[in-house]
């Protein structure tokens, strides 16, 4: 009786094949942030707290991009499956415009109102000052991140990431064989 509410094994394989690369990418991003925090933590508690507070602003942008690109990815996957390449490109272009717009908005906020952006998360003056110093460099990464994230999500929705990973694995294997 409950079997009609659950998918087939093939359905779950397909879901996992789509979800796993996205989960892996998010894990890697989170792990890199953790490593950053460990390295910065060795400098001191104020530096660690300041970077953590500044990265909350980035996390908001990352969440917005994930929602935008995830929604666009559904349409891209449908159009790609239906062999409608023109529609794929149109959705991608719209998605890229919104993603770059979000990156630009967050960058402008940091350029114009860095103190207010940080004070949303902390009111401690020394933490705010140190976080602003960190954002002075980090603000240049928002737009390139938006572009690369959008492209990455497109390749995942078209299952091209599997193709590139296979090519990369073959290339690595060949290089290892040549070196031996």
Tab-separated table of N, CA and C in Angstrom:
chain	number	residue	atom	x	y	z
A	1	UNK	N	0.814	-1.196	0.000
A	1	UNK	CA	0.000	0.000	0.000
A	1	UNK	C	0.861	1.265	0.000
A	2	UNK	N	1.900	1.301	0.801
A	2	UNK	CA	2.774	2.468	0.845
A	2	UNK	C	3.698	2.552	-0.359
A	3	UNK	N	3.828	1.470	-1.088
A	3	UNK	CA	4.747	1.428	-2.207
A	3	UNK	C	4.386	2.438	-3.301
A	4	UNK	N	3.120	2.755	-3.435
A	4	UNK	CA	2.723	3.694	-4.482
A	4	UNK	C	3.180	5.120	-4.179
A	5	UNK	N	3.546	5.411	-2.919
A	5	UNK	CA	4.001	6.750	-2.542
A	5	UNK	C	5.508	6.913	-2.696
A	6	UNK	N	6.211	5.837	-2.934
A	6	UNK	CA	7.657	5.887	-3.078
A	6	UNK	C	8.031	5.599	-4.520
A	7	UNK	N	9.141	6.201	-4.965
A	7	UNK	CA	9.593	6.014	-6.339
A	7	UNK	C	10.291	4.681	-6.540
A	8	UNK	N	10.606	4.436	-7.775
A	8	UNK	CA	11.326	3.210	-8.120
A	8	UNK	C	12.808	3.391	-7.806
A	9	UNK	N	13.550	2.285	-7.885
A	9	UNK	CA	14.993	2.365	-7.657
A	9	UNK	C	15.651	3.277	-8.686
A	10	UNK	N	15.180	3.227	-9.917
A	10	UNK	CA	15.738	4.081	-10.964
A	10	UNK	C	15.519	5.560	-10.635
A	11	UNK	N	14.337	5.885	-10.104
A	11	UNK	CA	14.051	7.261	-9.701
A	11	UNK	C	15.047	7.729	-8.648
A	12	UNK	N	15.296	6.916	-7.630
A	12	UNK	CA	16.225	7.299	-6.570
A	12	UNK	C	17.659	7.378	-7.077
A	13	UNK	N	18.021	6.519	-8.015
A	13	UNK	CA	19.355	6.615	-8.625
A	13	UNK	C	19.505	7.941	-9.369
A	14	UNK	N	18.481	8.317	-10.091
A	14	UNK	CA	18.520	9.575	-10.826
A	14	UNK	C	18.606	10.761	-9.872
A	15	UNK	N	17.800	10.750	-8.828
A	15	UNK	CA	17.819	11.836	-7.843
A	15	UNK	C	19.195	11.948	-7.202
A	16	UNK	N	19.765	10.819	-6.829
A	16	UNK	CA	21.085	10.828	-6.194
A	16	UNK	C	22.145	11.306	-7.176
A	17	UNK	N	22.038	10.898	-8.449
A	17	UNK	CA	23.030	11.330	-9.433
A	17	UNK	C	22.969	12.835	-9.671
A	18	UNK	N	21.817	13.428	-9.471
A	18	UNK	CA	21.680	14.877	-9.613
A	18	UNK	C	22.069	15.583	-8.316
A	19	UNK	N	21.629	15.051	-7.195
A	19	UNK	CA	21.844	15.717	-5.913
A	19	UNK	C	23.268	15.586	-5.397
A	20	UNK	N	23.914	14.449	-5.659
A	20	UNK	CA	25.240	14.225	-5.084
A	20	UNK	C	26.278	15.252	-5.520
A	21	UNK	N	26.379	15.602	-6.820
A	21	UNK	CA	27.370	16.627	-7.195
A	21	UNK	C	27.104	17.978	-6.526
A	22	UNK	N	25.854	18.325	-6.371
A	22	UNK	CA	25.517	19.595	-5.726
A	22	UNK	C	25.889	19.540	-4.247
A	23	UNK	N	25.569	18.419	-3.586
A	23	UNK	CA	25.939	18.270	-2.177
A	23	UNK	C	27.447	18.273	-2.011
A	24	UNK	N	28.152	17.632	-2.928
A	24	UNK	CA	29.614	17.585	-2.841
A	24	UNK	C	30.204	18.984	-2.991
A	25	UNK	N	29.671	19.756	-3.915
A	25	UNK	CA	30.162	21.120	-4.105
A	25	UNK	C	29.915	21.965	-2.866
A	26	UNK	N	28.743	21.844	-2.282
A	26	UNK	CA	28.442	22.599	-1.058
A	26	UNK	C	29.339	22.144	0.092
A	27	UNK	N	29.610	20.847	0.158
A	27	UNK	CA	30.506	20.333	1.201
A	27	UNK	C	31.903	20.919	1.038
A	28	UNK	N	32.393	20.956	-0.196
A	28	UNK	CA	33.732	21.498	-0.444
A	28	UNK	C	33.790	22.971	-0.070
A	29	UNK	N	32.762	23.729	-0.447
A	29	UNK	CA	32.711	25.146	-0.092
A	29	UNK	C	32.729	25.324	1.423
A	30	UNK	N	31.926	24.544	2.114
A	30	UNK	CA	31.878	24.626	3.570
A	30	UNK	C	33.201	24.201	4.190
A	31	UNK	N	33.810	23.170	3.644
A	31	UNK	CA	35.079	22.681	4.172
A	31	UNK	C	36.186	23.713	3.984
A	32	UNK	N	36.199	24.393	2.834
A	32	UNK	CA	37.188	25.448	2.603
A	32	UNK	C	36.988	26.576	3.607
A	33	UNK	N	35.729	26.935	3.874
A	33	UNK	CA	35.466	27.960	4.890
A	33	UNK	C	35.938	27.505	6.260
A	34	UNK	N	35.761	26.244	6.576
A	34	UNK	CA	36.233	25.711	7.857
A	34	UNK	C	37.752	25.809	7.951
A	35	UNK	N	38.441	25.450	6.883
A	35	UNK	CA	39.903	25.556	6.872
A	35	UNK	C	40.335	27.012	7.037
A	36	UNK	N	39.631	27.925	6.355
A	36	UNK	CA	39.914	29.351	6.543
A	36	UNK	C	39.780	29.743	8.006
A	37	UNK	N	38.702	29.282	8.619
A	37	UNK	CA	38.479	29.624	10.022
A	37	UNK	C	39.567	29.058	10.929
A	38	UNK	N	40.024	27.847	10.648
A	38	UNK	CA	41.095	27.249	11.457
A	38	UNK	C	42.380	28.060	11.304
A	39	UNK	N	42.707	28.429	10.062
A	39	UNK	CA	43.926	29.213	9.837
A	39	UNK	C	43.824	30.586	10.488
A	40	UNK	N	42.686	31.226	10.350
A	40	UNK	CA	42.515	32.550	10.928
A	40	UNK	C	42.419	32.459	12.446
A	41	UNK	N	41.863	31.374	12.942
A	41	UNK	CA	41.779	31.176	14.388
A	41	UNK	C	43.137	31.142	15.047
A	42	UNK	N	44.155	30.719	14.292
A	42	UNK	CA	45.498	30.697	14.863
A	42	UNK	C	46.041	32.107	15.073
A	43	UNK	N	45.480	33.094	14.386
A	43	UNK	CA	45.889	34.493	14.575
A	43	UNK	C	45.315	35.038	15.875
A	44	UNK	N	44.057	34.684	16.154
A	44	UNK	CA	43.437	35.150	17.386
A	44	UNK	C	41.926	35.103	17.302
A	45	UNK	N	41.316	35.244	18.457
A	45	UNK	CA	39.853	35.160	18.541
A	45	UNK	C	39.156	36.317	17.842
A	46	UNK	N	39.719	37.513	17.935
A	46	UNK	CA	39.086	38.674	17.301
A	46	UNK	C	39.101	38.511	15.786
A	47	UNK	N	40.222	38.050	15.233
A	47	UNK	CA	40.308	37.841	13.785
A	47	UNK	C	39.309	36.780	13.335
A	48	UNK	N	39.229	35.694	14.098
A	48	UNK	CA	38.296	34.619	13.753
A	48	UNK	C	36.853	35.105	13.798
A	49	UNK	N	36.508	35.801	14.845
A	49	UNK	CA	35.137	36.317	14.977
A	49	UNK	C	34.826	37.308	13.864
A	50	UNK	N	35.795	38.156	13.545
A	50	UNK	CA	35.577	39.167	12.507
A	50	UNK	C	35.343	38.532	11.140
A	51	UNK	N	36.139	37.540	10.792
A	51	UNK	CA	35.970	36.862	9.510
A	51	UNK	C	34.653	36.096	9.476
A	52	UNK	N	34.303	35.478	10.584
A	52	UNK	CA	33.032	34.743	10.658
A	52	UNK	C	31.857	35.690	10.455
A	53	UNK	N	31.920	36.853	11.093
A	53	UNK	CA	30.849	37.849	10.951
A	53	UNK	C	30.791	38.353	9.507
A	54	UNK	N	31.949	38.633	8.917
A	54	UNK	CA	31.979	39.116	7.532
A	54	UNK	C	31.470	38.051	6.566
A	55	UNK	N	31.761	36.788	6.832
A	55	UNK	CA	31.317	35.712	5.942
A	55	UNK	C	29.817	35.456	6.025
A	56	UNK	N	29.172	35.927	7.054
A	56	UNK	CA	27.710	35.792	7.115
A	56	UNK	C	27.061	36.562	5.982
A	57	UNK	N	27.637	37.693	5.646
A	57	UNK	CA	27.122	38.496	4.543
A	57	UNK	C	27.254	37.719	3.232
A	58	UNK	N	28.398	37.054	3.053
A	58	UNK	CA	28.614	36.218	1.869
A	58	UNK	C	27.642	35.041	1.861
A	59	UNK	N	27.383	34.467	3.012
A	59	UNK	CA	26.470	33.327	3.108
A	59	UNK	C	25.066	33.705	2.628
A	60	UNK	N	24.641	34.899	2.925
A	60	UNK	CA	23.330	35.356	2.452
A	60	UNK	C	23.323	35.409	0.927
A	61	UNK	N	24.389	35.972	0.337
A	61	UNK	CA	24.449	36.031	-1.120
A	61	UNK	C	24.510	34.621	-1.710
A	62	UNK	N	25.284	33.745	-1.099
A	62	UNK	CA	25.393	32.365	-1.566
A	62	UNK	C	24.031	31.674	-1.532
A	63	UNK	N	23.263	31.908	-0.500
A	63	UNK	CA	21.930	31.299	-0.398
A	63	UNK	C	20.996	31.827	-1.481
A	64	UNK	N	21.078	33.116	-1.754
A	64	UNK	CA	20.258	33.714	-2.812
A	64	UNK	C	20.636	33.116	-4.168
A	65	UNK	N	21.944	33.011	-4.412
A	65	UNK	CA	22.397	32.427	-5.676
A	65	UNK	C	21.968	30.969	-5.797
A	66	UNK	N	22.037	30.240	-4.703
A	66	UNK	CA	21.626	28.840	-4.738
A	66	UNK	C	20.148	28.722	-5.112
A	67	UNK	N	19.320	29.593	-4.562
A	67	UNK	CA	17.896	29.589	-4.908
A	67	UNK	C	17.659	29.970	-6.356
A	68	UNK	N	18.321	31.039	-6.814
A	68	UNK	CA	18.162	31.478	-8.205
A	68	UNK	C	18.631	30.404	-9.185
A	69	UNK	N	19.825	29.897	-8.941
A	69	UNK	CA	20.407	28.921	-9.867
A	69	UNK	C	19.694	27.575	-9.791
A	70	UNK	N	19.215	27.216	-8.618
A	70	UNK	CA	18.469	25.969	-8.489
A	70	UNK	C	17.159	26.025	-9.257
A	71	UNK	N	16.477	27.173	-9.153
A	71	UNK	CA	15.219	27.333	-9.886
A	71	UNK	C	15.470	27.349	-11.394
A	72	UNK	N	16.487	28.074	-11.817
A	72	UNK	CA	16.813	28.124	-13.247
A	72	UNK	C	17.262	26.752	-13.734
A	73	UNK	N	17.965	26.016	-12.884
A	73	UNK	CA	18.458	24.693	-13.251
A	73	UNK	C	17.342	23.729	-13.600
A	74	UNK	N	16.206	23.883	-12.944
A	74	UNK	CA	15.052	23.025	-13.258
A	74	UNK	C	14.612	23.249	-14.698
A	75	UNK	N	14.516	24.522	-15.090
A	75	UNK	CA	14.097	24.828	-16.455
A	75	UNK	C	15.172	24.441	-17.461
A	76	UNK	N	16.440	24.693	-17.112
A	76	UNK	CA	17.523	24.325	-18.023
A	76	UNK	C	17.525	22.819	-18.256
A	77	UNK	N	17.347	22.048	-17.200
A	77	UNK	CA	17.325	20.584	-17.335
A	77	UNK	C	16.159	20.134	-18.212
A	78	UNK	N	15.007	20.752	-18.030
A	78	UNK	CA	13.846	20.382	-18.842
A	78	UNK	C	14.082	20.721	-20.310
A	79	UNK	N	14.584	21.935	-20.577
A	79	UNK	CA	14.828	22.340	-21.961
A	79	UNK	C	15.955	21.520	-22.588
A	80	UNK	N	16.969	21.201	-21.797
A	80	UNK	CA	18.076	20.392	-22.304
A	80	UNK	C	17.579	18.988	-22.655
A	81	UNK	N	16.734	18.428	-21.801
A	81	UNK	CA	16.168	17.104	-22.068
A	81	UNK	C	15.274	17.098	-23.295
A	82	UNK	N	14.594	18.214	-23.539
A	82	UNK	CA	13.717	18.329	-24.708
A	82	UNK	C	14.485	18.800	-25.951
A	83	UNK	N	15.820	18.915	-25.821
A	83	UNK	CA	16.694	19.348	-26.927
A	83	UNK	C	16.343	20.742	-27.432
A	84	UNK	N	15.906	21.609	-26.521
A	84	UNK	CA	15.589	22.994	-26.853
A	84	UNK	C	16.736	23.892	-26.370
A	85	UNK	N	17.829	23.868	-27.119
A	85	UNK	CA	19.059	24.562	-26.717
A	85	UNK	C	18.864	26.080	-26.627
A	86	UNK	N	18.041	26.628	-27.501
A	86	UNK	CA	17.818	28.077	-27.476
A	86	UNK	C	17.156	28.484	-26.157
A	87	UNK	N	16.168	27.722	-25.726
A	87	UNK	CA	15.504	28.026	-24.455
A	87	UNK	C	16.453	27.841	-23.272
A	88	UNK	N	17.333	26.824	-23.365
A	88	UNK	CA	18.366	26.624	-22.328
A	88	UNK	C	19.205	27.887	-22.192
A	89	UNK	N	19.638	28.390	-23.338
A	89	UNK	CA	20.501	29.569	-23.332
A	89	UNK	C	19.772	30.793	-22.807
A	90	UNK	N	18.500	30.949	-23.157
A	90	UNK	CA	17.725	32.088	-22.673
A	90	UNK	C	17.570	32.046	-21.151
A	91	UNK	N	17.255	30.881	-20.611
A	91	UNK	CA	17.127	30.748	-19.152
A	91	UNK	C	18.472	31.011	-18.488
A	92	UNK	N	19.538	30.475	-19.075
A	92	UNK	CA	20.869	30.714	-18.524
A	92	UNK	C	21.208	32.199	-18.532
A	93	UNK	N	20.919	32.888	-19.634
A	93	UNK	CA	21.208	34.319	-19.727
A	93	UNK	C	20.442	35.114	-18.667
A	94	UNK	N	19.173	34.783	-18.497
A	94	UNK	CA	18.368	35.465	-17.472
A	94	UNK	C	18.932	35.165	-16.084
A	95	UNK	N	19.267	33.906	-15.852
A	95	UNK	CA	19.831	33.508	-14.573
A	95	UNK	C	21.152	34.243	-14.311
A	96	UNK	N	22.001	34.326	-15.334
A	96	UNK	CA	23.285	35.013	-15.190
A	96	UNK	C	23.076	36.487	-14.882
A	97	UNK	N	22.105	37.101	-15.536
A	97	UNK	CA	21.824	38.519	-15.276
A	97	UNK	C	21.405	38.730	-13.818
A	98	UNK	N	20.523	37.866	-13.319
A	98	UNK	CA	20.099	37.994	-11.923
A	98	UNK	C	21.245	37.690	-10.953
A	99	UNK	N	22.056	36.696	-11.275
A	99	UNK	CA	23.179	36.329	-10.403
A	99	UNK	C	24.215	37.449	-10.347
A	100	UNK	N	24.570	37.998	-11.506
A	100	UNK	CA	25.520	39.110	-11.525
A	100	UNK	C	24.904	40.324	-10.831
A	101	UNK	N	23.610	40.520	-11.020
A	101	UNK	CA	22.922	41.607	-10.311
A	101	UNK	C	23.001	41.444	-8.805
A	102	UNK	N	22.811	40.218	-8.332
A	102	UNK	CA	22.922	39.960	-6.887
A	102	UNK	C	24.353	40.192	-6.409
A	103	UNK	N	25.322	39.682	-7.179
A	103	UNK	CA	26.721	39.903	-6.818
A	103	UNK	C	27.071	41.381	-6.806
A	104	UNK	N	26.581	42.110	-7.793
A	104	UNK	CA	26.819	43.550	-7.867
A	104	UNK	C	26.158	44.279	-6.699
A	105	UNK	N	24.938	43.900	-6.370
A	105	UNK	CA	24.235	44.517	-5.243
A	105	UNK	C	25.007	44.322	-3.942
A	106	UNK	N	25.436	43.092	-3.678
A	106	UNK	CA	26.174	42.821	-2.446
A	106	UNK	C	27.527	43.531	-2.446
A	107	UNK	N	28.169	43.601	-3.611
A	107	UNK	CA	29.445	44.311	-3.709
A	107	UNK	C	29.247	45.799	-3.450
A	108	UNK	N	28.217	46.377	-4.048
A	108	UNK	CA	27.941	47.802	-3.829
A	108	UNK	C	27.611	48.104	-2.371
A	109	UNK	N	26.857	47.235	-1.754
A	109	UNK	CA	26.545	47.430	-0.330
A	109	UNK	C	27.826	47.477	0.485
A	110	UNK	N	28.759	46.579	0.157
A	110	UNK	CA	30.016	46.555	0.904
A	110	UNK	C	30.878	47.773	0.571
A	111	UNK	N	30.849	48.226	-0.679
A	111	UNK	CA	31.604	49.418	-1.043
A	111	UNK	C	31.042	50.669	-0.356
A	112	UNK	N	29.719	50.779	-0.349
A	112	UNK	CA	29.082	52.010	0.128
A	112	UNK	C	28.798	51.978	1.638
A	113	UNK	N	28.280	50.865	2.134
A	113	UNK	CA	27.868	50.774	3.539
A	113	UNK	C	28.511	49.597	4.269
A	114	UNK	N	29.825	49.483	4.276
A	114	UNK	CA	30.416	48.292	4.904
A	114	UNK	C	30.106	48.190	6.396
A	115	UNK	N	30.129	49.310	7.072
A	115	UNK	CA	29.894	49.280	8.517
A	115	UNK	C	28.467	48.842	8.833
A	116	UNK	N	27.510	49.354	8.096
A	116	UNK	CA	26.111	48.965	8.339
A	116	UNK	C	25.884	47.492	8.024
A	117	UNK	N	26.542	47.004	6.952
A	117	UNK	CA	26.392	45.592	6.585
A	117	UNK	C	26.910	44.694	7.699
A	118	UNK	N	28.047	45.046	8.285
A	118	UNK	CA	28.625	44.234	9.356
A	118	UNK	C	27.846	44.397	10.652
A	119	UNK	N	27.358	45.590	10.904
A	119	UNK	CA	26.623	45.822	12.148
A	119	UNK	C	25.278	45.104	12.184
A	120	UNK	N	24.855	44.541	11.071
A	120	UNK	CA	23.670	43.690	11.095
A	120	UNK	C	23.932	42.437	11.933
A	121	UNK	N	25.215	42.038	12.021
A	121	UNK	CA	25.583	40.799	12.687
A	121	UNK	C	26.360	40.995	13.983
A	122	UNK	N	26.993	42.135	14.143
A	122	UNK	CA	27.759	42.397	15.364
A	122	UNK	C	27.849	43.901	15.598
A	123	UNK	N	27.725	44.299	16.840
A	123	UNK	CA	27.832	45.716	17.201
A	123	UNK	C	29.147	46.014	17.926
A	124	UNK	N	29.966	44.988	18.173
A	124	UNK	CA	31.229	45.173	18.881
A	124	UNK	C	32.194	45.948	17.982
A	125	UNK	N	32.649	47.131	18.413
A	125	UNK	CA	33.462	47.990	17.536
A	125	UNK	C	34.723	47.331	16.980
A	126	UNK	N	35.478	46.622	17.786
A	126	UNK	CA	36.728	46.025	17.289
A	126	UNK	C	36.449	44.933	16.259
A	127	UNK	N	35.374	44.184	16.450
A	127	UNK	CA	35.004	43.136	15.484
A	127	UNK	C	34.524	43.770	14.184
A	128	UNK	N	33.748	44.831	14.294
A	128	UNK	CA	33.266	45.535	13.101
A	128	UNK	C	34.454	46.092	12.315
A	129	UNK	N	35.422	46.700	12.992
A	129	UNK	CA	36.596	47.270	12.318
A	129	UNK	C	37.404	46.196	11.595
A	130	UNK	N	37.634	45.078	12.266
A	130	UNK	CA	38.406	43.990	11.652
A	130	UNK	C	37.640	43.336	10.509
A	131	UNK	N	36.337	43.195	10.657
A	131	UNK	CA	35.516	42.603	9.593
A	131	UNK	C	35.524	43.493	8.350
A	132	UNK	N	35.519	44.794	8.551
A	132	UNK	CA	35.567	45.731	7.420
A	132	UNK	C	36.901	45.605	6.697
A	133	UNK	N	37.982	45.413	7.439
A	133	UNK	CA	39.296	45.205	6.804
A	133	UNK	C	39.276	43.944	5.941
A	134	UNK	N	38.651	42.898	6.445
A	134	UNK	CA	38.543	41.653	5.685
A	134	UNK	C	37.685	41.862	4.438
A	135	UNK	N	36.567	42.559	4.586
A	135	UNK	CA	35.679	42.794	3.445
A	135	UNK	C	36.311	43.680	2.385
A	136	UNK	N	37.276	44.485	2.801
A	136	UNK	CA	37.966	45.348	1.844
A	136	UNK	C	38.585	44.507	0.722
A	137	UNK	N	39.056	43.310	1.044
A	137	UNK	CA	39.603	42.404	0.035
A	137	UNK	C	38.541	41.458	-0.518
A	138	UNK	N	37.664	40.979	0.339
A	138	UNK	CA	36.676	39.971	-0.065
A	138	UNK	C	35.623	40.523	-1.023
A	139	UNK	N	35.384	41.819	-0.995
A	139	UNK	CA	34.310	42.378	-1.830
A	139	UNK	C	34.555	42.194	-3.319
A	140	UNK	N	35.801	41.976	-3.714
A	140	UNK	CA	36.109	41.791	-5.128
A	140	UNK	C	35.801	40.379	-5.616
A	141	UNK	N	35.433	39.492	-4.723
A	141	UNK	CA	35.165	38.104	-5.108
A	141	UNK	C	33.691	37.820	-5.355
A	142	UNK	N	32.812	38.736	-4.994
A	142	UNK	CA	31.375	38.465	-5.063
A	142	UNK	C	30.878	38.270	-6.492
A	143	UNK	N	31.258	39.148	-7.404
A	143	UNK	CA	30.780	39.040	-8.786
A	143	UNK	C	31.402	37.826	-9.491
A	144	UNK	N	32.735	37.611	-9.394
A	144	UNK	CA	33.279	36.385	-10.016
A	144	UNK	C	32.669	35.108	-9.428
A	145	UNK	N	32.391	35.109	-8.129
A	145	UNK	CA	31.746	33.938	-7.533
A	145	UNK	C	30.360	33.736	-8.127
A	146	UNK	N	29.603	34.814	-8.306
A	146	UNK	CA	28.253	34.704	-8.874
A	146	UNK	C	28.306	34.117	-10.280
A	147	UNK	N	29.271	34.555	-11.095
A	147	UNK	CA	29.406	34.044	-12.458
A	147	UNK	C	29.787	32.559	-12.437
A	148	UNK	N	30.802	32.210	-11.654
A	148	UNK	CA	31.252	30.812	-11.638
A	148	UNK	C	30.192	29.889	-11.040
A	149	UNK	N	29.480	30.350	-10.025
A	149	UNK	CA	28.436	29.539	-9.406
A	149	UNK	C	27.308	29.275	-10.401
A	150	UNK	N	26.934	30.293	-11.162
A	150	UNK	CA	25.872	30.146	-12.157
A	150	UNK	C	26.289	29.166	-13.253
A	151	UNK	N	27.515	29.281	-13.724
A	151	UNK	CA	28.005	28.343	-14.749
A	151	UNK	C	28.072	26.929	-14.206
A	152	UNK	N	28.532	26.789	-12.968
A	152	UNK	CA	28.637	25.462	-12.356
A	152	UNK	C	27.255	24.816	-12.219
A	153	UNK	N	26.274	25.592	-11.798
A	153	UNK	CA	24.934	25.039	-11.645
A	153	UNK	C	24.324	24.678	-13.000
A	154	UNK	N	24.673	25.433	-14.040
A	154	UNK	CA	24.176	25.082	-15.377
A	154	UNK	C	24.748	23.750	-15.813
A	155	UNK	N	26.051	23.557	-15.623
A	155	UNK	CA	26.646	22.293	-16.046
A	155	UNK	C	26.079	21.125	-15.258
A	156	UNK	N	25.753	21.349	-14.001
A	156	UNK	CA	25.158	20.277	-13.200
A	156	UNK	C	23.744	19.955	-13.691
A	157	UNK	N	22.982	20.980	-14.032
A	157	UNK	CA	21.604	20.717	-14.472
A	157	UNK	C	21.566	20.056	-15.840
A	158	UNK	N	22.628	20.217	-16.611
A	158	UNK	CA	22.692	19.577	-17.928
A	158	UNK	C	23.488	18.278	-17.869
A	159	UNK	N	23.885	17.876	-16.667
A	159	UNK	CA	24.684	16.674	-16.441
A	159	UNK	C	26.024	16.741	-17.171
A	160	UNK	N	26.469	17.934	-17.532
A	160	UNK	CA	27.770	18.082	-18.167
A	160	UNK	C	28.892	17.945	-17.144
A	161	UNK	N	28.582	18.166	-15.882
A	161	UNK	CA	29.620	18.034	-14.860
A	161	UNK	C	30.137	16.600	-14.828
A	162	UNK	N	29.264	15.628	-15.069
A	162	UNK	CA	29.701	14.233	-15.132
A	162	UNK	C	30.691	14.041	-16.280
A	163	UNK	N	30.389	14.659	-17.418
A	163	UNK	CA	31.258	14.560	-18.582
A	163	UNK	C	32.643	15.135	-18.270
A	164	UNK	N	32.660	16.344	-17.661
A	164	UNK	CA	33.935	16.982	-17.342
A	164	UNK	C	34.699	16.201	-16.287
A	165	UNK	N	34.012	15.620	-15.325
A	165	UNK	CA	34.690	14.833	-14.300
A	165	UNK	C	35.312	13.577	-14.899
A	166	UNK	N	34.617	12.926	-15.835
A	166	UNK	CA	35.164	11.745	-16.495
A	166	UNK	C	36.396	12.131	-17.304
A	167	UNK	N	36.308	13.222	-18.055
A	167	UNK	CA	37.451	13.694	-18.837
A	167	UNK	C	38.626	14.014	-17.922
A	168	UNK	N	38.352	14.687	-16.811
A	168	UNK	CA	39.399	15.045	-15.856
A	168	UNK	C	40.037	13.792	-15.270
A	169	UNK	N	39.221	12.807	-14.922
A	169	UNK	CA	39.741	11.561	-14.360
A	169	UNK	C	40.607	10.832	-15.388
A	170	UNK	N	40.167	10.775	-16.651
A	170	UNK	CA	40.953	10.128	-17.697
A	170	UNK	C	42.275	10.858	-17.900
A	171	UNK	N	42.232	12.174	-17.912
A	171	UNK	CA	43.434	12.978	-18.096
A	171	UNK	C	44.412	12.743	-16.942
A	172	UNK	N	43.920	12.721	-15.714
A	172	UNK	CA	44.764	12.478	-14.547
A	172	UNK	C	45.384	11.089	-14.623
A	173	UNK	N	44.590	10.099	-15.008
A	173	UNK	CA	45.094	8.730	-15.130
A	173	UNK	C	46.207	8.658	-16.185
A	174	UNK	N	46.006	9.313	-17.306
A	174	UNK	CA	47.007	9.310	-18.372
A	174	UNK	C	48.303	9.981	-17.883
A	175	UNK	N	48.165	11.100	-17.179
A	175	UNK	CA	49.364	11.787	-16.671
A	175	UNK	C	50.110	10.915	-15.684
A	176	UNK	N	49.386	10.209	-14.829
A	176	UNK	CA	50.039	9.323	-13.856
A	176	UNK	C	50.776	8.204	-14.589
A	177	UNK	N	50.153	7.638	-15.625
A	177	UNK	CA	50.778	6.560	-16.378
A	177	UNK	C	52.031	7.042	-17.109
A	178	UNK	N	51.994	8.255	-17.615
A	178	UNK	CA	53.151	8.812	-18.335
A	178	UNK	C	54.313	9.043	-17.364
A	179	UNK	N	54.023	9.528	-16.168
A	179	UNK	CA	55.073	9.814	-15.193
A	179	UNK	C	55.737	8.540	-14.680
A	180	UNK	N	55.037	7.425	-14.723
A	180	UNK	CA	55.616	6.170	-14.213
A	180	UNK	C	56.451	5.602	-15.245
